[in-house]
Coordinates of C-alpha atoms in Angstrom, one line a residue:
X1 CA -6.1 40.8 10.8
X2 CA -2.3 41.3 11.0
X3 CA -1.0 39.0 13.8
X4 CA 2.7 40.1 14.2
X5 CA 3.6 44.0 13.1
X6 CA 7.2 44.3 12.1
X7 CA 9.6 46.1 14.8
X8 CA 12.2 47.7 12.1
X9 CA 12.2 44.4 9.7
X10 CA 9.3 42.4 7.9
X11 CA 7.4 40.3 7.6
X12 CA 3.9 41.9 8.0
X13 CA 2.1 38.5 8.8
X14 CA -1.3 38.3 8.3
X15 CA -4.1 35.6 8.8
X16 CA -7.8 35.6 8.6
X17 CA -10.2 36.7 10.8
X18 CA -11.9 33.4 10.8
X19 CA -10.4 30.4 9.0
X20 CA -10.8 29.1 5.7
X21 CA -11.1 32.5 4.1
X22 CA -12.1 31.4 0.5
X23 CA -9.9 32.8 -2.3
X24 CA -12.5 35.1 -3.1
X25 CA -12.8 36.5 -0.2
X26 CA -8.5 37.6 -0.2
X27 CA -9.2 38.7 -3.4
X28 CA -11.5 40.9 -2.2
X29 CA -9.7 42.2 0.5
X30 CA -6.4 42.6 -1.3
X31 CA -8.3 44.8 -3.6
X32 CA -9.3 47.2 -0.9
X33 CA -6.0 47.5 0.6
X34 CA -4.2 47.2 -2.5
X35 CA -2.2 50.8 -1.2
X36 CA -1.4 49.7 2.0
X37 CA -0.2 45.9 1.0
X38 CA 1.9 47.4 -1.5
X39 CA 3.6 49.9 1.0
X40 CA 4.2 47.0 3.4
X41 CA 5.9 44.8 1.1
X42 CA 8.0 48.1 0.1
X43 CA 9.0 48.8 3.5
X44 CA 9.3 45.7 5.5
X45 CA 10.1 43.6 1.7
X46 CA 7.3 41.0 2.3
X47 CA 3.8 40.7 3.4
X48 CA 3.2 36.7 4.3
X49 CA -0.2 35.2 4.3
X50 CA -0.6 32.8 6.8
X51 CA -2.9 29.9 7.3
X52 CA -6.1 29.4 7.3
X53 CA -6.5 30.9 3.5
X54 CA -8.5 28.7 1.7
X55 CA -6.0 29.6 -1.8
X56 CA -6.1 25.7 -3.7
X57 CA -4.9 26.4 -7.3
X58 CA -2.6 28.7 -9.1
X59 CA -5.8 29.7 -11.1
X60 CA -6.9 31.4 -7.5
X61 CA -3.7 32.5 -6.9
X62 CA -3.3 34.6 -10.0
X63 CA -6.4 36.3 -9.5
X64 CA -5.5 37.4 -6.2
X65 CA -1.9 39.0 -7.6
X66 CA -4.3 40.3 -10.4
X67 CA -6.2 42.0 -7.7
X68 CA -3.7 43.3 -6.4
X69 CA -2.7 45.0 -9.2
X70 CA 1.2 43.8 -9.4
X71 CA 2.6 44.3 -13.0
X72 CA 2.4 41.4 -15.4
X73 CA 6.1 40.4 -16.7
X74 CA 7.6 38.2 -19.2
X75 CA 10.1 35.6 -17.4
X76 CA 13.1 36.0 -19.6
X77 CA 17.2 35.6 -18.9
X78 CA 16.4 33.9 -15.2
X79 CA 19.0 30.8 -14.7
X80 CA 16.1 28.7 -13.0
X81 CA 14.4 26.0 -15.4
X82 CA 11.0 26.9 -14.6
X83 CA 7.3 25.3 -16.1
X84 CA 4.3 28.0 -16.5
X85 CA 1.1 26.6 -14.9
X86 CA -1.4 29.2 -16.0
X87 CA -1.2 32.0 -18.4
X88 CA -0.1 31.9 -21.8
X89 CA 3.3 30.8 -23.8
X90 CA 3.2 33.8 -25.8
X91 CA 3.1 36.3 -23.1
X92 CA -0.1 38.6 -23.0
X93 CA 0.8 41.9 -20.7
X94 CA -2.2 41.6 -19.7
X95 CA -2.5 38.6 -17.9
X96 CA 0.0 37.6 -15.5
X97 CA 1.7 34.6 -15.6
X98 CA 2.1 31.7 -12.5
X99 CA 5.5 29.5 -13.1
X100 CA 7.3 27.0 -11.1
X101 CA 10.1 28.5 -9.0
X102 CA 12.3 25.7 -10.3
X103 CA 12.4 22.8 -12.3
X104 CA 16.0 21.9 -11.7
X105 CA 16.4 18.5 -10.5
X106 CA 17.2 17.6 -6.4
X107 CA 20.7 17.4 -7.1
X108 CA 21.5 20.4 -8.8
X109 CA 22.3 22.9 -5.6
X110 CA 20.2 26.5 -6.0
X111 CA 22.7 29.7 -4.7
X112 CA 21.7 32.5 -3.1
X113 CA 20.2 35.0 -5.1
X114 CA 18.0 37.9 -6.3
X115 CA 14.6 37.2 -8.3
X116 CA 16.3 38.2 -12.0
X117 CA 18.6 40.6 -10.4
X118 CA 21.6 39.6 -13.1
X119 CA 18.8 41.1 -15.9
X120 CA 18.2 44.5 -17.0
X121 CA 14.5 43.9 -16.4
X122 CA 13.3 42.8 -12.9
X123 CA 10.1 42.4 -11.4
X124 CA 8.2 45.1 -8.9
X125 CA 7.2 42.5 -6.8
X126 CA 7.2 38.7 -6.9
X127 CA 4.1 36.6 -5.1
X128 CA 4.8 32.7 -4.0
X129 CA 2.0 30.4 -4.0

């Protein structure tokens, strides 16, 4: 169900109808509203799930961005030190990859920025687990 609908800025926030929605079950329903997911995170530039999703590994997590259908893509030229969790070294288009956001020690301050906006190659969308 969504619980707060954006005025003229995101996010689309949704939560389950009943709690502990098993990752099979967002899977599912991300698959059947794949269009209209998409088109929300396109015009409000997020969709946030919120509590009560019963998502507990990065192995869940990649099946639900695989259900969605977001492009698989190769994380090259980003600044951030990152560490892959699940998919392969030697990328595979077809299987999309979960990585760290950053692996950059506490110290080290993080800017402001754009997901890979300084490369000529950027993702469509970007999913945080």
């Amino acid at each position: 169900k969504v619980e707060a609908a954006p005025e003229e800025c995101g996010p689309v926030v949704l939560v389950p109808a009943q709690a502990g929605a098993t990752w099979v079950i967002v899977q599912e329903y991300v698959r059947a509203k794949r269009d209209a997911l998409l088109k929300c995170a396109s015009d409000y530039g997020v969709v946030l799930f919120r509590g009560g999703f019963d998502v507990r590994s990065a192995e869940e997590w990649q099946s639900i961005m695989s259900a969605l259908g977001v492009k698989p893509m190769e994380y090259v030229g980003g600044a951030a030190v990152r560490k892959l969790v699940v998919g392969r070294d030697d990328f595979d288009p077809r299987n999309l990859q979960v990585v760290t956001t950053n692996e950059s020690p506490p110290s080290e301050p993080i800017p402001f920025h754009h997901e890979l906006a300084q490369t000529p190659t950027f993702p469509d969308h970007i999913g945080f687990f």
